[in-house]
């Protein structure tokens, strides 16, 4: 069965269908309703690399819909350190579960797992490769705020070089005709091959080092963390990263419906003063990880999300 | 035959394989991909930059006493996708083989990206490269999606 390895596995229509399903599942994700669509189904969480948030989010998504979860557990104690191949691990888990969520340090691991498996694989990050479930929750959050994905002006800021989140998201937004502004220090620019890929697929891309000068007519400002380790020394880091921080004081002239997103964890790129503004969307974005994954799991397992969730669901 | 003349630049062989229509300057690469040359014991002759009506210039290789297999031809497809191959027995062409660079190169080379899942040689699934474009050659790993550089790739022949 097909899984979700990269965003290319979904058409725009399929993306919108999943986001629609997710919207209807919100009361279930919030725990206001119980709708056991996935009762009797088992998710295998295969995290070969620690990622508490993503793993928890998959687990919560499954459990909110009445499904069960089995975990690979601590890698240090597993057969993987004894030299088991990914192929063999997948053969075992494939037999135990109905769907697998996976993160792996090596690029291509998710596709490899999908080729080895009978059940759908959801790629929760493979090396510097893809992280499509993050993209789905980002798209859900943007659409929730603006009612559409089409033709928005989106600023992506911070570490655009190493952040796989912003790579997948840029590709997806391009498919919906968004205008992209990449704001980053020179050292952390969006890789040139990605920029040329985006332009080839018709993207309207602007590259700049000026974040604050770019936010006033933006619909979305997507911040990412700049890691100290990317720079030769502390001074260089301070000099470069300084311009990629947001404070509530910077938001005086932005559009009222503009949202600020961040894949979290943040360090100091978004000041706590922003949290209480109407633009802060990152905690809601993190919550949306659950509902987006609920809809995705249903979609991949061929489980129909009822049109009227309210009347199908029961009280908790 | 239009290439009769250029073929004669190298002496006819009794038994073996003639690889013609190799892109000019690629003959050494072809030998490298086939694992023929330096240490091999069979006589090999090659001509490079021979004028060709079809290609402008081309290279030709003749390998004596050895008939190339389909697997070896598949390797060739990466560097010389339009090469003509003739198996020679008793001085005449016994068989003509075609090279086909399809949409996928299966178990011929392995991905050059150091963090690709396929770098674990114990993983049993086939090495798969996808041919995205032919001219210029654009190849990506089926698993990690990284574009492959031909010079690097040749070092990874399986
Ligand atoms: Zn690869």
XYZ file of C-alpha atoms and ligand atoms in Angstrom:
475
model
C 0.000 0.000 0.000
C 1.276 3.442 -0.840
C 2.507 5.662 1.953
C 3.721 9.238 2.147
C 7.432 9.510 1.438
C 7.617 12.924 -0.215
C 4.974 15.528 -0.984
C 5.185 14.374 -4.609
C 3.182 11.329 -3.532
C 0.105 13.554 -3.227
C -1.694 15.617 -5.853
C -3.017 19.066 -4.913
C -6.529 17.590 -4.872
C -5.450 14.836 -2.475
C -3.753 17.400 -0.229
C -6.928 19.481 -0.079
C -9.043 16.384 0.620
C -6.806 15.435 3.562
C -6.861 19.008 4.896
C -10.674 19.029 4.636
C -10.828 15.736 6.555
C -8.475 17.214 9.159
C -10.707 20.257 9.606
C -13.680 18.013 10.363
C -11.593 15.957 12.805
C -10.625 18.977 14.942
C -13.156 18.280 17.730
C -11.861 14.696 17.896
C -8.244 15.914 18.064
C -9.205 18.277 20.870
C -10.788 15.450 22.813
C -14.280 16.937 22.646
C -15.597 13.954 20.734
C -14.623 10.310 20.534
C -14.672 8.810 17.059
C -12.966 5.410 16.940
C -12.384 5.318 13.178
C -9.116 3.416 13.656
C -10.255 0.921 16.288
C -8.429 -2.350 15.828
C -5.646 -0.755 13.800
C -2.042 -0.610 14.961
C 0.548 2.066 14.179
C 4.215 1.119 14.393
C 6.387 4.006 15.541
C 9.864 3.419 14.175
C 12.087 6.246 15.326
C 15.702 5.371 14.638
C 16.583 8.864 15.734
C 15.072 10.603 18.742
C 12.202 12.993 18.044
C 9.841 13.236 20.970
C 7.442 15.690 19.323
C 6.902 13.947 16.031
C 6.647 10.553 17.688
C 4.152 11.800 20.296
C 2.124 13.517 17.650
C 1.744 10.298 15.606
C 0.923 8.392 18.771
C -1.716 10.898 19.896
C -3.260 10.976 16.409
C -3.657 7.196 16.412
C -5.057 7.033 19.936
C -7.576 9.853 19.449
C -9.103 7.742 16.694
C -9.233 4.628 18.870
C -6.171 2.938 17.365
C -3.194 1.328 19.080
C 0.514 2.128 18.897
C 3.609 -0.033 19.222
C 7.019 1.592 19.556
C 10.446 0.491 18.439
C 11.664 1.676 21.825
C 15.118 2.813 22.719
C 17.459 2.278 19.797
C 20.335 1.565 22.169
C 18.606 -1.628 23.285
C 17.176 -2.700 19.969
C 18.298 -5.154 17.349
C 19.331 -2.230 15.139
C 22.539 -1.719 17.102
C 23.219 -5.420 16.689
C 23.501 -4.742 12.979
C 20.028 -5.624 11.736
C 19.320 -4.162 8.304
C 16.448 -1.747 7.804
C 14.943 -4.325 5.454
C 14.818 -6.955 8.222
C 13.456 -4.517 10.814
C 10.689 -3.544 8.406
C 9.827 -7.203 7.670
C 9.195 -7.706 11.374
C 7.248 -4.499 12.065
C 5.302 -4.863 8.819
C 3.874 -8.096 10.156
C 2.835 -6.528 13.457
C 1.220 -3.317 12.267
C -1.163 -1.716 9.773
C 0.823 1.450 9.157
C 4.312 2.676 10.081
C 5.600 6.125 11.055
C 9.330 6.357 10.675
C 12.284 8.652 11.221
C 15.778 7.576 10.217
C 19.159 9.336 10.106
C 19.889 8.152 6.556
C 18.437 9.851 3.508
C 16.258 7.624 1.353
C 15.437 5.353 4.285
C 11.701 6.019 4.044
C 11.519 5.076 0.352
C 13.670 2.049 1.094
C 11.307 1.033 3.892
C 8.285 1.527 1.620
C 9.857 -0.720 -1.000
C 10.405 -3.348 1.719
C 6.948 -3.125 3.254
C 3.371 -4.171 2.640
C 1.853 -1.494 4.886
C 2.027 2.264 4.180
C 5.074 4.141 5.498
C 4.775 7.727 6.708
C 8.090 9.507 6.439
C 8.727 11.435 9.636
C 12.106 12.651 8.404
C 14.977 10.873 6.647
C 18.369 12.520 7.084
C 18.423 15.842 5.289
C 15.666 14.522 3.046
C 11.929 14.932 3.385
C 9.494 15.501 6.228
C 6.109 15.536 4.464
C 3.914 15.154 7.563
C 5.407 18.412 8.873
C 4.532 19.994 5.525
C 0.958 18.719 5.818
C 0.497 20.281 9.240
C 2.104 23.521 8.032
C -0.292 23.642 5.067
C -3.204 22.875 7.373
C -2.205 25.757 9.678
C -1.847 28.233 6.810
C -5.170 27.226 5.281
C -6.881 27.364 8.658
C -5.727 30.957 9.116
C -6.301 32.242 5.596
C -9.033 29.975 4.284
C -6.918 29.143 1.236
C -3.446 28.127 0.148
C -3.621 29.899 -3.190
C -1.618 32.991 -3.990
C -0.369 33.834 -0.506
C 2.796 35.780 0.202
C 4.985 33.659 2.471
C 8.262 34.730 4.091
C 10.559 31.866 5.137
C 13.280 33.050 7.482
C 16.380 31.904 9.333
C 18.268 28.732 8.450
C 17.029 27.940 4.963
C 20.071 25.902 4.063
C 19.813 22.998 6.471
C 16.139 23.164 7.386
C 14.404 20.327 5.559
C 11.074 21.690 6.827
C 11.376 24.823 4.707
C 12.544 22.849 1.651
C 9.437 20.631 1.496
C 7.152 23.525 2.401
C 8.555 25.765 -0.357
C 7.882 23.079 -2.956
C 4.338 22.558 -1.685
C 3.519 26.278 -1.543
C 4.820 26.707 -5.077
C 2.289 24.124 -6.229
C -0.446 26.375 -4.833
C 0.893 29.496 -6.506
C 2.269 31.224 -3.414
C 4.884 33.957 -3.641
C 7.979 33.038 -1.622
C 10.417 35.394 0.105
C 13.534 33.709 1.465
C 15.121 35.799 4.220
C 18.383 34.412 5.594
C 22.030 35.192 6.259
C 24.226 34.495 3.195
C 25.758 31.473 4.871
C 22.350 29.878 5.407
C 20.697 30.681 2.079
C 18.244 28.304 0.455
C 20.392 25.856 -1.584
C 20.716 27.106 -5.174
C 19.493 23.822 -6.663
C 16.269 24.133 -4.677
C 15.781 27.757 -5.756
C 16.298 26.826 -9.399
C 13.985 23.803 -9.024
C 11.312 26.103 -7.609
C 11.768 28.669 -10.371
C 11.567 25.897 -12.961
C 8.201 24.894 -11.554
C 7.035 28.457 -11.961
C 7.682 29.863 -8.489
C 7.887 33.563 -7.788
C 10.925 33.637 -5.454
C 12.701 36.607 -3.880
C 15.912 36.154 -1.882
C 16.876 38.729 0.704
C 18.909 39.239 3.875
C 16.346 41.684 5.210
C 13.704 39.916 7.273
C 12.126 42.922 8.977
C 11.844 44.744 5.651
C 9.890 41.802 4.221
C 7.196 41.125 6.792
C 4.796 44.042 6.353
C 2.975 42.749 3.298
C 3.354 39.056 4.151
C 0.468 36.690 4.886
C 2.723 34.145 6.596
C 6.139 34.535 8.284
C 7.717 31.141 8.836
C 10.622 31.348 11.269
C 13.295 28.710 11.825
C 16.065 28.260 14.346
C 19.582 29.347 13.480
C 22.038 27.025 15.164
C 25.226 28.420 16.687
C 27.170 25.407 15.447
C 26.733 26.575 11.852
C 29.054 29.512 12.479
C 32.815 29.674 13.020
C 32.519 31.596 16.273
C 30.120 33.244 18.683
C 30.677 36.756 17.253
C 29.906 35.685 13.708
C 26.764 33.955 14.950
C 25.624 37.035 16.894
C 26.277 39.286 13.899
C 24.404 37.074 11.428
C 21.570 35.717 13.531
C 20.661 39.069 15.091
C 18.600 40.168 12.109
C 16.453 37.019 12.139
C 14.623 37.572 15.382
C 11.100 38.829 15.901
C 9.911 40.963 18.796
C 6.369 42.261 19.278
C 7.756 45.746 18.565
C 8.560 44.664 14.998
C 4.926 43.873 14.233
C 3.407 47.361 14.332
C 2.841 47.594 10.568
C 2.163 43.996 9.553
C -1.134 42.835 8.056
C -3.658 42.108 10.783
C -4.248 38.519 9.615
C -0.538 37.731 9.163
C 0.523 34.573 11.033
C 3.938 33.722 12.474
C 4.856 30.055 12.328
C 7.794 28.031 13.682
C 8.371 24.246 13.624
C 9.616 24.445 17.267
C 11.639 24.198 19.409
C 12.527 27.888 19.286
C 15.463 29.443 21.090
C 15.353 33.206 20.840
C 14.298 33.839 17.232
C 10.771 34.628 18.411
C 10.689 36.748 21.566
C 8.128 35.788 24.217
C 6.489 39.183 23.664
C 5.174 37.862 20.346
C 3.273 35.020 22.047
C 0.414 37.241 23.166
C -0.038 38.948 19.771
C -2.761 37.809 17.363
C -0.004 36.775 14.936
C 1.494 34.016 17.088
C 0.496 30.740 15.493
C 3.296 28.339 16.425
C 1.610 26.639 19.380
C -1.530 26.096 17.352
C 0.719 24.811 14.557
C 2.245 22.259 16.939
C -1.231 21.136 18.002
C -2.214 20.788 14.345
C 0.446 18.098 14.004
C -2.029 15.732 15.628
C -5.077 16.533 13.516
C -3.132 16.598 10.228
C -1.679 13.181 11.044
C -5.103 11.825 12.026
C -6.478 12.732 8.617
C -3.376 11.392 6.878
C -3.514 8.016 8.620
C -7.215 7.676 7.689
C -6.427 8.579 4.098
C -3.548 6.102 3.782
C -5.570 3.298 5.388
C -8.574 3.997 3.160
C -10.745 4.885 6.155
C -13.462 7.423 5.280
C -13.784 10.408 7.578
C -17.550 10.977 7.929
C -18.960 14.188 6.489
C -20.736 14.903 9.740
C -18.200 14.090 12.435
C -20.297 15.764 15.155
C -23.223 13.375 14.753
C -21.053 10.243 14.258
C -18.814 10.918 17.218
C -19.743 10.177 20.812
C -19.038 12.079 23.967
C -15.943 11.096 25.843
C 28.526 0.696 -44.065
C 29.482 4.291 -43.270
C 31.666 3.380 -40.353
C 33.605 0.687 -42.221
C 36.499 3.010 -42.841
C 36.923 4.164 -39.276
C 36.538 0.617 -37.999
C 39.598 -0.297 -39.992
C 41.771 2.128 -38.048
C 42.240 -0.730 -35.663
C 43.148 -4.140 -36.903
C 40.298 -6.569 -37.237
C 39.959 -8.965 -34.352
C 39.286 -12.646 -34.627
C 37.072 -13.160 -31.596
C 35.783 -10.607 -29.157
C 33.668 -7.492 -28.906
C 33.680 -4.192 -30.777
C 32.070 -1.201 -29.111
C 31.458 1.563 -31.633
C 29.804 4.967 -31.427
C 31.148 5.798 -27.997
C 30.890 9.559 -27.420
C 34.214 11.151 -28.240
C 36.624 11.081 -25.302
C 34.598 8.527 -23.313
C 36.498 5.353 -24.269
C 38.593 5.308 -21.111
C 35.483 5.732 -19.012
C 33.840 2.858 -20.833
C 36.829 0.640 -20.064
C 36.722 1.733 -16.461
C 33.027 0.908 -16.166
C 33.586 -2.472 -17.741
C 36.506 -3.152 -15.438
C 38.718 -3.751 -18.454
C 42.170 -2.299 -18.858
C 45.178 -2.175 -16.536
C 44.958 -5.514 -14.854
C 42.928 -7.448 -17.416
C 44.778 -10.010 -19.448
C 42.860 -9.679 -22.710
C 44.248 -7.462 -25.466
C 42.325 -4.203 -25.823
C 42.702 -1.592 -28.540
C 41.017 1.733 -28.690
C 40.825 4.692 -31.015
C 39.639 8.047 -29.885
C 38.218 11.066 -31.708
C 37.583 9.303 -34.994
C 35.523 11.470 -37.379
C 31.923 10.249 -37.491
C 29.106 11.417 -39.743
C 26.500 10.842 -37.087
C 28.369 12.010 -34.008
C 31.007 14.424 -35.314
C 33.661 12.416 -33.502
C 33.542 9.127 -31.665
C 35.623 6.531 -29.873
C 35.870 2.817 -30.642
C 37.017 -0.041 -28.425
C 37.924 -3.579 -29.422
C 38.258 -6.233 -26.780
C 39.779 -9.481 -27.924
C 38.668 -12.926 -26.801
C 35.876 -11.624 -24.684
C 32.147 -11.344 -25.384
C 30.379 -8.707 -23.367
C 27.332 -9.795 -21.378
C 24.040 -7.936 -21.060
C 24.989 -6.858 -17.510
C 28.146 -5.293 -18.855
C 26.179 -3.553 -21.555
C 23.823 -2.134 -18.952
C 26.845 -0.522 -17.340
C 27.856 0.903 -20.670
C 24.489 2.561 -21.081
C 25.426 5.202 -18.524
C 28.486 6.487 -20.410
C 27.720 5.473 -23.963
C 23.932 5.155 -24.313
C 24.044 5.090 -28.124
C 26.984 2.770 -28.588
C 26.786 -0.105 -31.064
C 28.122 -3.406 -29.884
C 29.161 -6.254 -32.159
C 30.246 -9.689 -31.023
C 32.946 -10.980 -33.374
C 33.530 -14.673 -34.033
C 36.035 -15.834 -36.629
C 36.528 -12.305 -37.989
C 32.887 -11.663 -38.704
C 29.998 -10.101 -36.841
C 28.183 -12.947 -35.147
C 25.787 -10.838 -33.140
C 24.756 -7.200 -32.876
C 23.700 -6.011 -29.478
C 21.814 -2.903 -28.559
C 22.348 -0.766 -25.560
C 19.334 0.711 -23.944
C 19.423 3.370 -21.312
C 15.962 2.859 -19.938
C 14.239 4.899 -17.274
C 16.004 3.046 -14.516
C 19.515 1.676 -13.934
C 19.169 -1.375 -11.731
C 22.060 -2.871 -9.718
C 24.765 -1.403 -11.932
C 26.167 1.325 -9.724
C 25.380 2.487 -6.245
C 24.361 5.963 -5.180
C 27.250 8.339 -4.526
C 25.668 10.209 -1.618
C 27.544 9.341 1.575
C 24.432 9.415 3.781
C 22.173 7.380 1.492
C 20.480 4.323 3.030
C 22.103 2.194 0.297
C 25.599 2.867 1.679
C 24.902 -0.015 4.054
C 25.968 -2.764 1.674
C 24.128 -5.373 3.697
C 20.771 -3.865 2.760
C 19.338 -6.363 0.256
C 17.129 -4.256 -2.029
C 18.556 -3.439 -5.495
C 20.502 -0.262 -6.156
C 18.203 1.868 -8.275
C 18.981 5.036 -10.162
C 16.318 6.889 -12.080
C 17.105 8.422 -15.461
C 15.450 11.843 -15.436
C 17.056 13.247 -18.582
C 19.398 11.881 -21.246
C 20.971 14.961 -22.783
C 22.523 16.142 -20.587
C 22.481 12.993 -18.504
C 20.458 13.572 -15.352
C 20.310 10.695 -12.891
C 18.891 10.560 -9.387
C 18.930 7.892 -6.706
C 15.518 6.217 -6.384
C 15.821 6.189 -2.600
C 17.475 9.425 -1.476
C 16.661 11.480 -4.571
C 20.141 12.977 -4.847
C 21.396 13.864 -8.329
C 24.400 11.782 -9.366
C 27.627 12.973 -10.905
C 28.891 10.591 -13.566
C 32.575 10.894 -12.599
C 31.720 9.971 -9.017
C 29.278 7.295 -10.106
C 31.876 5.412 -12.121
C 33.820 4.793 -8.917
C 30.723 3.074 -7.534
C 30.252 0.379 -10.160
C 29.005 -2.768 -8.449
Zn 20.880 7.478 -2.696
